[in-house]
Amino acid sequence: LKWLEEVSRRYQLSIVTEVMSEFDVEPVSRVAKWLQIGARNMQNFSLLKRVGDVGRPVLLKRGPSATVDEWLASGEYLLASGAERVIFCERGVKGLAGPTRNTLDLATAIHMKNTLGQPVIVDPSHATGRRDLVVPLSKAAMAAGVDGVMVEVHPDAGIALSDGAQALDFQSLAELVGWLEASALK
Amino acid sequence: LKWLEEVSRRYQLSIVTEVMSEFDVEPVSRVAKWLQIGARNMQNFSLLKRVGDVGRPVLLKRGPSATVDEWLASGEYLLASGAERVIFCERGVKGLAGPTRNTLDLATAIHMKNTLGQPVIVDPSHATGRRDLVVPLSKAAMAAGVDGVMVEVHPDAGIALSDGAQALDFQSLAELVGWLEASALK
Amino acid sequence: LKWLEEVSRRYQLSIVTEVMSEFDVEPVSRVAKWLQIGARNMQNFSLLKRVGDVGRPVLLKRGPSATVDEWLASGEYLLASGAERVIFCERGVKGLAGPTRNTLDLATAIHMKNTLGQPVIVDPSHATGRRDLVVPLSKAAMAAGVDGVMVEVHPDAGIALSDGAQALDFQSLAELVGWLEASALK
Amino acid sequence: LKWLEEVSRRYQLSIVTEVMSEFDVEPVSRVAKWLQIGARNMQNFSLLKRVGDVGRPVLLKRGPSATVDEWLASGEYLLASGAERVIFCERGVKGLAGPTRNTLDLATAIHMKNTLGQPVIVDPSHATGRRDLVVPLSKAAMAAGVDGVMVEVHPDAGIALSDGAQALDFQSLAELVGWLEASALK
């Protein structure tokens, strides 16, 4: 938390970070501008209530088998508890055992945005667990019209403490950002 | 079949059409250049064998809950039976009840192409059953790098005998084709 | 097929066996009293039609991701094509990767029987792929009130050409039959 | 909570009840002998830690799409945090949209008990959401050899505040208990 605070001050960055315990809501909200609810806590309503209480914007990850209705219900619960706004993040659902950890459900992300009018971003890192699929799926998500992507990055993924297999290095990140900028200019 | 034959002659178009019965393989192969195996028949090995026998290229749709290994096995069975080549078509898998008929599994399509080196196209019409999602998902698939998309089109979807809810009209098709051409030029 | 014919004559047994090709319907129906449609062919309507034509009773396995409506529709298609009657067989659906090959969906089997009034049996061998689960799940299915179970048996499973890992030996079969008889007497 | 305390004293019953917030662990543990972790909180590790801290036995429901490994990991986390013991409760997993709310995964329950040696009970009320399936599935679970069942009961389900559609009335409960006793005598 201290590191995040320092980074935030030094680079004038807004911080979004995950809150995992009801007891952490207050200290985390002193440092982070945005609070994130992780997929495993999407239906932890005690945590949602307390996060709503501090009145911040919230990034709400979709649970690994949550339906659209359940996902929306958690978002509405946050807003009713006082959250400033809610951004929804699709990060893959469980399904058939396959070559990826989860199944990125891009159609539902677009449905959330186009049909239901909610702000939606996509997390291809957790959806697949595979670095080589992060760039193609990020391009796919942006071409489909979602509001953003969220990718895991590590300067040296080989020594990452967690989720190394899905982290982009700086060069891949730069290429992805370049592609996104070029697309946006069209 | 006669209509398809006439269209083929008049416009010099290659025809790809689905074979649903072992008894139809021979007559259909006299008209169509490509034979298509539908999702429900992906593991109908009697049909696969007979289709392989006529030595044509085959478009092999993924079964609604087929794993990558099962899909590949059906493709190999076709090749071993004599098919000239096999193109794989991702058309959505069954999963969580959701806003779409099936869940388009774009990550697996990219895995088939990039990791396994197989030619892959995507069918967003059957994957979603919803006209409004066909264009965004077609753009997504092409941006992710698949070899093509296959979309349902009807001049007046309101009177279509089947699958009207997922059919594009000519104007939407033209817009999609325009976008694809612009992307390809980059 | 010859072996089945001989066994049928010698022991006065009714034979039920699977038809996998439209071309096999006629020869198989000369030997077997019952025709079986395998899970992978549940929606192979060309085969269903031809099987219906010969007017025999049919054992219809549920497809690996078929909904109740799809399963019923295939049964009705058989009856409309001339099948004498249809018995439905639940054999597990695809789901979460887990300790069993498929997920035995006993609740749906009971729904088919109690709510929809259809005759239903259960196949715990294919549902699990594991010999040690066949007896407990057979007892479960019978206690829940289905019409029967169908189990894979092999005198020496270690040398079975297929599905050895899920086959009961004669002793386990005898124990299961003993339990079923004791339950039925109550 | 007061009602539970009074019932506990008056009838000498052990109470098991669900803890949904980290702040409730201490007050609930003063009344209930057993603490229950609900399906939606199976991976709420902050809550698991705090529940483990009070050293009580815990009833751990399976998450709606949890794999066996994830379920076991949560159980081990509870034990490592100090829980006296852990009983696992299978309550259905999400899968195909079907006639039941979830799919009761009896095979996995038996695997947990027979192969992994863990104590397991089954909750057919939440697994199906349908009163008419609770008795058949309870019989099935007991015949398969699990350690117990947990059923929702309400004297007048029509006026239940929640989950009325899946609650047994007293007469159905009595019949079920009678069947279980008769089976146990065999």
XYZ file of C-alpha atoms in Angstrom:
744
model
C 0.000 0.000 0.000
C 2.854 2.370 0.807
C 4.466 1.636 -2.541
C 1.214 2.422 -4.308
C 0.913 5.691 -2.410
C 4.431 6.709 -3.346
C 3.946 5.816 -7.001
C 0.702 7.744 -7.021
C 2.344 10.883 -5.629
C 5.478 10.735 -7.716
C 3.823 10.092 -11.100
C 0.440 11.713 -10.503
C -1.230 8.426 -11.409
C -4.699 7.443 -10.302
C -4.545 4.160 -8.480
C -7.088 1.371 -8.814
C -6.495 -1.608 -6.567
C -8.426 -4.554 -5.224
C -10.003 -4.667 -1.769
C -10.284 -8.183 -0.418
C -11.367 -7.680 3.173
C -14.023 -5.540 4.786
C -11.353 -4.329 7.195
C -9.198 -3.012 4.331
C -11.809 -0.780 2.730
C -10.991 2.319 4.713
C -7.146 2.223 4.543
C -7.163 1.314 0.846
C -9.602 4.089 0.030
C -7.171 6.629 1.515
C -4.625 5.734 -1.184
C -6.549 4.454 -4.201
C -8.942 6.583 -6.192
C -10.756 3.519 -7.552
C -11.595 0.379 -5.614
C -11.684 -2.969 -7.383
C -13.913 -5.914 -6.472
C -12.315 -9.169 -7.575
C -14.178 -11.935 -9.391
C -14.275 -14.200 -6.336
C -15.897 -11.458 -4.289
C -18.488 -10.333 -6.839
C -21.250 -11.711 -4.631
C -19.636 -10.913 -1.284
C -22.385 -8.446 -0.413
C -20.882 -7.489 2.954
C -17.802 -6.261 1.132
C -19.863 -4.556 -1.594
C -21.820 -2.658 1.035
C -18.723 -1.408 2.819
C -17.046 -0.422 -0.448
C -20.177 1.450 -1.487
C -20.098 3.311 1.837
C -16.879 5.148 1.005
C -18.431 6.670 -2.118
C -15.666 5.914 -4.574
C -15.884 4.681 -8.159
C -15.622 0.906 -8.364
C -14.236 -1.549 -10.906
C -16.435 -4.650 -10.611
C -15.060 -7.874 -12.049
C -17.497 -10.481 -13.276
C -17.647 -13.648 -11.189
C -16.307 -16.767 -12.900
C -19.809 -18.108 -13.535
C -21.960 -15.044 -12.987
C -24.878 -14.423 -15.310
C -25.510 -10.960 -16.694
C -28.354 -10.492 -14.211
C -26.181 -11.420 -11.238
C -23.417 -9.121 -12.448
C -25.800 -6.206 -12.896
C -27.361 -6.894 -9.497
C -23.968 -6.567 -7.812
C -23.378 -3.303 -9.660
C -26.743 -1.947 -8.581
C -26.032 -3.002 -5.006
C -22.808 -0.989 -5.097
C -24.575 2.088 -6.458
C -27.385 1.768 -3.922
C -24.761 1.553 -1.155
C -23.183 4.810 -2.297
C -20.555 3.993 -4.942
C -19.881 6.976 -7.193
C -20.033 4.874 -10.336
C -19.365 1.308 -11.472
C -17.290 0.044 -14.377
C -17.828 -3.603 -15.269
C -14.873 -5.819 -16.194
C -15.335 -9.082 -18.142
C -12.539 -11.509 -17.262
C -13.689 -14.838 -18.639
C -16.186 -17.416 -17.479
C -15.704 -21.043 -16.601
C -16.813 -23.481 -19.216
C -15.523 -26.372 -21.187
C -12.069 -27.496 -20.200
C -10.027 -25.963 -22.972
C -6.758 -24.394 -23.986
C -7.469 -21.300 -21.898
C -8.099 -20.949 -18.183
C -11.490 -19.388 -18.750
C -13.590 -18.486 -21.776
C -13.527 -14.776 -22.620
C -17.175 -13.893 -23.194
C -16.828 -10.926 -25.490
C -20.451 -11.124 -26.680
C -21.704 -10.529 -23.161
C -19.329 -7.576 -22.738
C -20.783 -5.979 -25.880
C -24.308 -6.758 -24.703
C -23.550 -4.972 -21.402
C -22.306 -1.935 -23.278
C -24.518 -1.671 -26.362
C -27.792 -3.107 -25.097
C -27.669 -2.231 -21.411
C -25.604 0.954 -21.699
C -23.039 0.082 -19.035
C -19.327 0.995 -19.207
C -17.333 -2.189 -19.826
C -13.686 -3.131 -20.040
C -12.113 -6.509 -20.731
C -9.272 -8.359 -18.967
C -7.758 -10.839 -21.448
C -4.901 -11.732 -19.082
C -7.063 -13.450 -16.481
C -9.511 -14.702 -19.101
C -6.860 -16.790 -20.804
C -3.882 -17.115 -18.486
C -1.691 -17.044 -21.603
C 0.573 -14.219 -22.677
C 0.350 -15.107 -26.408
C -3.415 -14.568 -26.453
C -3.473 -11.225 -24.617
C -2.596 -9.038 -27.598
C -4.981 -10.667 -30.141
C -7.856 -10.605 -27.655
C -7.130 -6.999 -26.650
C -7.354 -5.999 -30.306
C -10.546 -8.036 -30.645
C -12.135 -6.354 -27.638
C -11.283 -2.856 -28.813
C -12.469 -3.599 -32.377
C -15.748 -4.841 -30.911
C -16.194 -1.515 -29.181
C -15.633 -2.013 -25.464
C -14.399 0.950 -23.409
C -10.968 -0.400 -22.579
C -8.752 -3.320 -21.755
C -6.808 -4.155 -18.629
C -3.656 -6.211 -19.088
C -1.127 -7.719 -16.738
C 2.405 -6.412 -17.285
C 5.734 -7.383 -15.739
C 9.223 -6.216 -16.758
C 10.508 -9.782 -16.369
C 7.628 -12.236 -16.329
C 9.928 -15.157 -15.617
C 10.444 -13.949 -12.062
C 6.921 -12.654 -11.415
C 5.549 -13.709 -8.026
C 2.118 -14.407 -9.472
C 0.432 -14.742 -12.851
C 3.724 -14.608 -14.736
C 2.427 -16.814 -17.544
C -0.094 -14.204 -18.552
C 2.003 -11.033 -18.173
C 3.128 -8.972 -21.162
C 6.637 -7.541 -21.235
C 7.191 -3.824 -21.948
C 7.862 -4.402 -25.653
C 4.597 -6.292 -26.240
C 2.786 -3.624 -24.276
C 4.297 -0.891 -26.435
C 3.220 -2.711 -29.603
C -0.301 -3.146 -28.277
C -0.540 0.514 -27.307
C 0.747 1.478 -30.753
C -1.926 -0.612 -32.449
C -4.634 0.848 -30.242
C -3.524 4.413 -31.013
C -3.420 3.694 -34.744
C -6.932 2.223 -34.594
C -8.247 5.176 -32.625
C -6.982 7.607 -35.244
C -9.007 6.043 -38.040
C -29.743 -27.970 -54.856
C -30.895 -26.963 -58.346
C -31.012 -23.329 -57.281
C -27.483 -23.564 -55.942
C -26.309 -25.144 -59.209
C -27.875 -22.372 -61.275
C -26.429 -19.636 -59.054
C -23.041 -21.282 -59.257
C -23.103 -21.354 -63.059
C -24.558 -17.910 -63.565
C -22.253 -16.025 -61.188
C -19.188 -18.256 -61.307
C -19.371 -18.619 -57.529
C -17.889 -21.495 -55.599
C -20.575 -23.131 -53.527
C -20.127 -24.402 -49.992
C -23.150 -26.127 -48.514
C -23.933 -28.492 -45.683
C -24.367 -32.235 -46.093
C -26.676 -33.704 -43.493
C -27.189 -37.280 -44.679
C -24.794 -39.955 -45.880
C -27.110 -40.434 -48.859
C -26.687 -36.783 -49.895
C -22.901 -36.732 -50.098
C -22.671 -37.771 -53.716
C -25.406 -35.517 -55.219
C -24.278 -32.501 -53.191
C -20.653 -32.989 -54.192
C -21.663 -32.743 -57.860
C -22.825 -29.158 -57.281
C -20.825 -27.768 -54.375
C -17.082 -27.300 -54.450
C -16.856 -27.337 -50.648
C -18.808 -29.590 -48.325
C -19.791 -28.373 -44.872
C -20.195 -30.520 -41.756
C -22.648 -28.926 -39.338
C -22.034 -28.587 -35.610
C -24.518 -31.336 -34.724
C -22.743 -33.774 -37.021
C -19.164 -32.995 -35.969
C -18.889 -36.441 -34.386
C -21.068 -38.309 -36.901
C -18.133 -40.381 -38.073
C -20.157 -42.309 -40.660
C -20.902 -39.020 -42.387
C -17.309 -37.767 -41.985
C -16.005 -40.940 -43.635
C -18.333 -40.644 -46.613
C -17.574 -36.932 -47.043
C -13.853 -37.683 -46.924
C -14.323 -40.306 -49.646
C -15.277 -37.729 -52.289
C -11.973 -35.894 -51.822
C -13.301 -32.366 -51.535
C -12.279 -29.555 -49.194
C -14.432 -29.487 -46.077
C -15.667 -26.744 -43.765
C -15.906 -28.379 -40.317
C -18.027 -26.604 -37.720
C -17.181 -27.080 -34.072
C -19.713 -29.093 -32.083
C -21.630 -27.101 -29.462
C -19.570 -28.567 -26.617
C -16.586 -30.035 -28.438
C -13.154 -29.654 -26.903
C -10.210 -28.637 -29.056
C -8.999 -32.243 -29.073
C -12.351 -33.575 -30.248
C -12.548 -30.927 -32.955
C -9.052 -31.690 -34.207
C -9.787 -35.434 -34.125
C -12.765 -34.959 -36.428
C -10.613 -32.887 -38.771
C -7.926 -35.571 -38.844
C -10.552 -38.225 -39.479
C -11.732 -36.254 -42.525
C -8.188 -35.905 -43.865
C -7.447 -39.583 -43.255
C -10.636 -40.464 -45.150
C -9.511 -38.457 -48.164
C -10.684 -34.860 -47.699
C -8.563 -32.424 -49.739
C -8.258 -30.006 -46.825
C -10.179 -28.918 -43.739
C -11.102 -25.423 -42.580
C -12.305 -25.175 -38.984
C -15.238 -22.926 -38.096
C -15.841 -21.731 -34.521
C -19.564 -21.078 -33.984
C -19.976 -20.777 -30.246
C -20.089 -23.266 -27.405
C -22.798 -23.949 -24.890
C -22.202 -22.527 -21.489
C -23.851 -20.312 -18.962
C -27.366 -19.335 -19.891
C -26.800 -15.799 -21.081
C -27.857 -13.069 -23.432
C -26.551 -15.031 -26.423
C -27.516 -18.445 -27.726
C -23.985 -19.724 -27.363
C -20.673 -18.299 -26.171
C -18.325 -17.347 -29.010
C -14.968 -18.819 -27.981
C -12.595 -16.524 -29.820
C -9.595 -17.523 -27.685
C -9.893 -21.121 -28.858
C -10.182 -19.994 -32.476
C -6.906 -18.067 -32.113
C -5.306 -21.036 -30.341
C -6.308 -23.275 -33.286
C -4.730 -20.850 -35.725
C -1.659 -19.464 -33.937
C -0.645 -22.399 -31.761
C -1.841 -25.354 -33.807
C -1.462 -23.792 -37.265
C -4.941 -24.678 -38.541
C -7.032 -22.446 -40.837
C -9.931 -21.025 -38.825
C -12.968 -18.911 -39.551
C -15.638 -17.668 -37.158
C -19.444 -17.687 -37.451
C -20.812 -14.934 -35.178
C -24.373 -15.416 -36.465
C -24.881 -18.867 -35.002
C -22.681 -18.090 -32.001
C -24.995 -15.338 -30.832
C -28.314 -15.678 -32.644
C -28.505 -11.868 -32.557
C -28.135 -9.544 -35.530
C -26.850 -6.625 -33.421
C -23.820 -8.613 -32.235
C -22.746 -9.970 -35.618
C -20.892 -6.867 -36.814
C -18.976 -6.146 -33.558
C -17.941 -9.793 -33.225
C -16.925 -10.024 -36.882
C -14.647 -7.020 -36.376
C -13.320 -8.613 -33.187
C -12.553 -11.899 -34.930
C -10.742 -10.237 -37.815
C -8.771 -7.955 -35.470
C -7.711 -11.041 -33.516
C -6.329 -12.542 -36.704
C -8.624 -15.379 -37.796
C -8.779 -16.240 -41.493
C -12.339 -15.144 -42.115
C -15.873 -14.783 -40.917
C -19.082 -16.384 -42.134
C -22.266 -14.390 -41.618
C -25.918 -15.075 -42.247
C -27.517 -12.614 -44.666
C -31.109 -12.160 -45.804
C -32.534 -9.333 -47.931
C -35.579 -9.164 -45.655
C -34.874 -10.927 -42.377
C -38.424 -10.436 -41.176
C -39.686 -13.050 -43.620
C -36.715 -15.449 -43.406
C -37.781 -19.083 -43.085
C -35.076 -19.787 -40.521
C -32.575 -17.900 -38.396
C -34.042 -14.508 -39.270
C -33.090 -12.982 -35.924
C -29.421 -13.374 -36.677
C -29.360 -12.365 -40.344
C -27.756 -9.113 -41.528
C -29.480 -7.061 -44.205
C -27.561 -5.939 -47.314
C -26.746 -2.536 -45.879
C -25.158 -3.922 -42.682
C -23.255 -6.403 -44.805
C -21.909 -3.613 -46.989
C -20.767 -1.660 -43.932
C -19.044 -4.705 -42.507
C -17.293 -5.434 -45.788
C -16.221 -1.781 -45.979
C -14.696 -1.958 -42.499
C -12.897 -5.193 -43.317
C -11.424 -3.732 -46.505
C -10.275 -0.598 -44.674
C -8.618 -2.748 -41.986
C -6.912 -4.937 -44.567
C -5.377 -1.899 -46.262
C -3.578 -0.811 -43.146
C -23.517 -58.497 -35.767
C -23.298 -62.250 -36.351
C -22.148 -62.782 -32.786
C -25.096 -60.765 -31.493
C -27.474 -62.827 -33.639
C -26.075 -66.090 -32.288
C -26.224 -64.894 -28.688
C -29.785 -63.729 -29.226
C -30.868 -67.143 -30.563
C -28.969 -69.240 -28.077
C -30.019 -67.396 -24.902
C -33.367 -65.989 -26.028
C -32.141 -62.492 -25.176
C -33.509 -59.309 -26.686
C -30.709 -57.354 -28.251
C -30.323 -53.602 -28.089
C -27.412 -52.192 -30.046
C -26.293 -48.877 -31.456
C -26.769 -47.836 -35.068
C -24.128 -45.395 -36.222
C -24.718 -45.129 -39.963
C -27.839 -44.675 -42.038
C -26.665 -47.611 -44.141
C -26.640 -49.904 -41.088
C -30.223 -49.343 -40.001
C -31.730 -52.139 -42.053
C -29.183 -54.925 -41.351
C -29.010 -54.087 -37.633
C -32.799 -54.055 -37.347
C -32.894 -57.645 -38.631
C -30.929 -58.778 -35.559
C -31.647 -56.322 -32.762
C -35.071 -55.826 -31.255
C -34.146 -52.367 -29.963
C -32.094 -49.761 -31.788
C -29.892 -47.358 -29.845
C -29.016 -43.795 -30.857
C -25.688 -42.756 -29.362
C -25.083 -39.426 -27.665
C -23.037 -38.046 -30.554
C -25.876 -38.779 -32.970
C -28.742 -37.432 -30.875
C -29.227 -34.587 -33.350
C -28.320 -36.527 -36.501
C -31.827 -36.190 -37.864
C -31.100 -38.139 -41.071
C -30.258 -41.152 -38.902
C -33.247 -40.564 -36.580
C -35.587 -40.530 -39.579
C -34.258 -43.771 -40.982
C -34.339 -45.478 -37.580
C -37.921 -44.327 -37.103
C -38.817 -45.827 -40.496
C -38.199 -49.402 -39.344
C -40.778 -49.050 -36.566
C -38.750 -50.453 -33.704
C -38.442 -49.259 -30.105
C -35.484 -46.930 -29.648
C -33.078 -46.194 -26.800
C -32.170 -42.500 -27.191
C -29.055 -41.305 -25.386
C -28.854 -37.669 -24.360
C -26.298 -35.608 -26.254
C -23.342 -34.410 -24.186
C -24.706 -30.871 -23.961
C -28.320 -31.334 -24.987
C -30.998 -29.423 -23.117
C -34.188 -31.180 -22.040
C -36.053 -29.523 -24.915
C -33.539 -30.713 -27.488
C -33.618 -34.243 -26.058
C -37.403 -34.351 -26.133
C -37.453 -32.934 -29.669
C -35.251 -35.792 -30.880
C -37.563 -38.287 -29.162
C -40.619 -36.748 -30.792
C -38.895 -36.785 -34.150
C -38.297 -40.531 -33.745
C -41.931 -41.170 -32.823
C -43.192 -39.010 -35.697
C -40.944 -40.992 -38.054
C -42.494 -44.266 -36.916
C -40.536 -45.504 -33.892
C -42.635 -47.874 -31.750
C -41.578 -46.162 -28.546
C -38.628 -44.218 -27.106
C -36.718 -44.750 -23.865
C -34.482 -41.871 -22.822
C -31.023 -42.541 -21.388
C -29.152 -39.916 -19.313
C -25.393 -40.444 -19.648
C -23.846 -37.294 -18.280
C -23.405 -33.785 -19.602
C -20.262 -31.789 -20.186
C -19.521 -29.184 -17.610
C -16.788 -28.121 -15.291
C -13.568 -30.023 -15.730
C -13.739 -32.376 -12.794
C -12.925 -35.790 -11.451
C -15.418 -37.438 -13.800
C -15.586 -37.439 -17.582
C -19.036 -35.919 -17.565
C -21.498 -34.742 -14.918
C -24.334 -37.197 -14.301
C -27.450 -35.031 -14.291
C -29.754 -37.124 -12.138
C -32.137 -34.220 -11.448
C -32.913 -33.907 -15.146
C -33.508 -37.662 -15.412
C -36.064 -37.436 -12.604
C -37.620 -34.368 -14.204
C -38.012 -36.325 -17.467
C -39.727 -39.159 -15.636
C -41.775 -37.470 -12.908
C -42.675 -34.177 -14.511
C -42.750 -35.086 -18.196
C -43.820 -38.727 -17.819
C -41.128 -40.209 -20.050
C -39.409 -43.570 -19.430
C -35.814 -42.898 -18.351
C -32.764 -44.975 -17.591
C -29.322 -43.857 -16.486
C -25.857 -44.853 -17.721
C -23.357 -44.174 -14.915
C -20.511 -45.865 -16.815
C -20.288 -43.283 -19.582
C -21.292 -40.469 -17.232
C -18.231 -40.957 -15.072
C -15.739 -43.104 -16.956
C -14.768 -44.583 -13.571
C -15.555 -48.084 -12.367
C -15.549 -47.090 -8.660
C -18.411 -44.639 -9.166
C -20.690 -46.920 -11.181
C -22.156 -48.854 -8.235
C -22.833 -45.830 -5.968
C -24.425 -43.882 -8.811
C -26.513 -46.886 -9.914
C -27.888 -47.153 -6.385
C -28.505 -43.399 -6.381
C -30.390 -43.509 -9.668
C -32.605 -46.413 -8.581
C -33.294 -44.808 -5.191
C -34.323 -41.639 -7.005
C -36.859 -43.619 -8.985
C -35.608 -43.936 -12.564
C -36.723 -46.960 -14.593
C -33.379 -48.646 -14.870
C -29.628 -48.412 -15.210
C -27.333 -49.491 -17.989
C -23.801 -50.469 -16.983
C -20.729 -51.491 -18.881
C -19.466 -54.963 -17.943
C -16.365 -56.887 -18.972
C -15.105 -60.208 -17.572
C -11.550 -58.820 -17.581
C -11.604 -55.047 -17.852
C -7.821 -54.859 -18.085
C -7.905 -56.280 -21.603
C -11.081 -54.552 -22.799
C -10.721 -53.023 -26.263
C -12.624 -49.914 -25.232
C -13.955 -48.240 -22.106
C -12.140 -50.678 -19.793
C -11.729 -48.088 -17.054
C -15.463 -47.854 -16.555
C -16.411 -51.549 -16.852
C -17.607 -53.567 -13.846
C -16.388 -57.119 -13.395
C -18.880 -59.958 -12.850
C -18.536 -59.853 -9.064
C -19.339 -56.132 -8.800
C -22.235 -56.669 -11.157
C -23.591 -59.481 -8.972
C -23.355 -57.273 -5.874
C -25.152 -54.430 -7.623
C -27.908 -56.745 -8.845
C -28.246 -58.160 -5.322
C -28.664 -54.656 -3.873
C -31.219 -53.743 -6.510
C -33.252 -56.887 -5.809
C -33.168 -56.244 -2.060
C -34.345 -52.669 -2.597
C -37.133 -53.766 -4.905
C -38.488 -56.178 -2.297
C -39.023 -53.440 0.255
C -29.528 -14.428 16.168
C -31.503 -14.043 19.390
C -34.140 -16.437 18.105
C -31.456 -18.990 17.265
C -29.967 -18.637 20.738
C -33.324 -19.199 22.385
C -34.119 -22.230 20.224
C -30.703 -23.628 20.983
C -31.199 -23.316 24.761
C -34.792 -24.502 24.834
C -34.360 -27.613 22.654
C -30.704 -28.389 23.304
C -30.050 -28.218 19.572
C -26.668 -27.528 18.036
C -26.933 -24.557 15.747
C -25.193 -24.240 12.406
C -25.683 -20.931 10.660
C -24.059 -18.943 7.896
C -21.598 -16.115 8.465
C -21.648 -13.565 5.692
C -19.487 -10.746 7.017
C -16.099 -10.677 8.702
C -17.660 -8.464 11.368
C -20.255 -11.136 12.215
C -17.840 -13.980 12.922
C -17.427 -13.256 16.593
C -21.088 -12.611 17.568
C -22.317 -15.581 15.516
C -19.728 -17.884 17.037
C -21.086 -17.076 20.515
C -24.424 -18.651 19.554
C -23.758 -21.221 16.856
C -21.683 -24.311 17.411
C -20.977 -24.688 13.702
C -20.241 -21.877 11.263
C -21.324 -22.156 7.657
C -19.562 -20.611 4.656
C -22.021 -19.993 1.838
C -21.367 -20.893 -1.780
C -20.830 -17.277 -2.823
C -18.165 -16.851 -0.164
C -16.259 -20.089 -0.766
C -13.308 -18.117 -2.084
C -13.673 -15.101 0.206
C -10.369 -15.833 1.905
C -10.597 -12.892 4.317
C -13.766 -14.415 5.719
C -12.301 -17.937 5.743
C -9.331 -16.699 7.748
C -11.461 -15.004 10.367
C -13.791 -17.995 10.643
C -10.798 -20.288 11.071
C -9.527 -18.024 13.867
C -12.427 -18.867 16.187
C -11.578 -22.574 16.049
C -15.032 -23.948 15.374
C -16.121 -26.722 13.027
C -17.151 -25.344 9.640
C -19.692 -26.381 7.012
C -18.159 -25.331 3.678
C -20.505 -25.075 0.726
C -19.109 -25.621 -2.738
C -18.985 -22.515 -4.931
C -21.361 -22.562 -7.889
C -18.558 -23.288 -10.336
C -15.762 -24.438 -8.045
C -13.590 -27.342 -9.129
C -12.712 -30.089 -6.644
C -9.241 -28.599 -6.250
C -10.589 -25.140 -5.470
C -13.071 -26.587 -2.980
C -10.379 -28.601 -1.224
C -8.062 -25.586 -1.174
C -10.680 -23.530 0.668
C -11.131 -26.374 3.150
C -7.405 -26.595 3.751
C -7.222 -22.827 4.188
C -9.876 -23.073 6.915
C -8.013 -25.863 8.703
C -4.699 -24.018 8.435
C -6.383 -20.942 9.925
C -7.564 -22.925 12.926
C -10.948 -24.471 12.081
C -11.646 -27.540 14.226
C -12.852 -29.553 11.253
C -14.487 -29.030 7.873
C -17.536 -30.725 6.385
C -18.021 -30.210 2.663
C -21.492 -29.563 1.245
C -22.278 -30.128 -2.447
C -25.125 -27.817 -3.524
C -25.125 -27.952 -7.296
C -22.953 -26.390 -9.950
C -23.857 -24.077 -12.769
C -24.066 -25.675 -16.139
C -26.457 -26.062 -18.992
C -29.602 -24.041 -18.623
C -32.041 -26.729 -17.596
C -35.066 -27.623 -15.570
C -33.164 -27.109 -12.312
C -31.422 -24.031 -10.961
C -28.113 -25.837 -10.746
C -26.859 -29.316 -11.559
C -26.421 -31.538 -8.499
C -23.008 -33.117 -8.971
C -23.409 -36.296 -6.960
C -20.424 -37.999 -8.597
C -18.087 -35.317 -7.264
C -19.599 -35.634 -3.784
C -18.851 -39.383 -3.826
C -15.368 -38.705 -5.165
C -14.746 -36.293 -2.264
C -15.856 -38.934 0.209
C -14.632 -42.236 -1.227
C -11.496 -41.195 -3.050
C -10.346 -38.210 -1.014
C -11.721 -39.309 2.354
C -13.514 -36.065 3.198
C -16.855 -35.844 5.056
C -19.536 -34.753 2.590
C -23.190 -33.839 2.748
C -25.536 -32.818 -0.047
C -28.034 -29.944 -0.290
C -30.672 -30.892 -2.880
C -32.825 -27.857 -2.062
C -30.389 -25.267 -3.382
C -29.124 -27.620 -6.084
C -32.509 -27.791 -7.747
C -34.672 -24.988 -6.396
C -37.630 -27.371 -6.712
C -39.517 -29.014 -3.875
C -40.568 -32.052 -5.947
C -36.954 -33.044 -6.578
C -35.694 -32.734 -3.014
C -36.957 -36.101 -1.769
C -35.804 -38.202 -4.759
C -32.369 -36.576 -4.744
C -32.033 -36.962 -0.966
C -32.692 -40.672 -1.342
C -30.222 -40.808 -4.207
C -27.514 -39.082 -2.183
C -27.965 -41.358 0.821
C -28.052 -44.490 -1.368
C -24.807 -43.342 -2.963
C -23.214 -43.177 0.469
C -22.748 -39.526 1.393
C -22.714 -38.613 5.096
C -25.927 -36.659 5.166
C -28.351 -34.325 3.470
C -29.407 -30.796 4.301
C -32.906 -29.784 3.254
C -34.871 -26.573 3.413
C -38.077 -26.886 5.452
C -40.917 -24.451 6.059
C -44.253 -25.126 7.782
C -46.051 -23.141 5.093
C -43.833 -22.693 2.057
C -46.355 -20.439 0.344
C -45.566 -17.633 2.762
C -41.810 -18.250 3.103
C -39.759 -15.072 2.868
C -37.104 -16.774 0.735
C -36.588 -20.004 -1.155
C -40.196 -21.103 -0.683
C -40.247 -23.005 -3.971
C -37.667 -25.453 -2.691
C -38.875 -25.947 0.896
C -40.409 -29.219 2.087
C -43.431 -29.142 4.362
C -43.435 -31.137 7.612
C -45.258 -34.099 6.087
C -42.744 -34.531 3.243
C -39.948 -34.173 5.766
C -41.445 -36.905 7.925
C -41.727 -39.237 4.932
C -38.141 -38.580 3.954
C -36.901 -39.203 7.499
C -38.937 -42.418 7.595
C -37.344 -43.635 4.369
C -33.869 -42.778 5.632
C -34.427 -44.669 8.891
C -35.766 -47.714 7.036
C -32.727 -47.680 4.746
C -30.337 -47.358 7.642
C -31.813 -50.443 9.313
C -31.038 -52.683 6.371
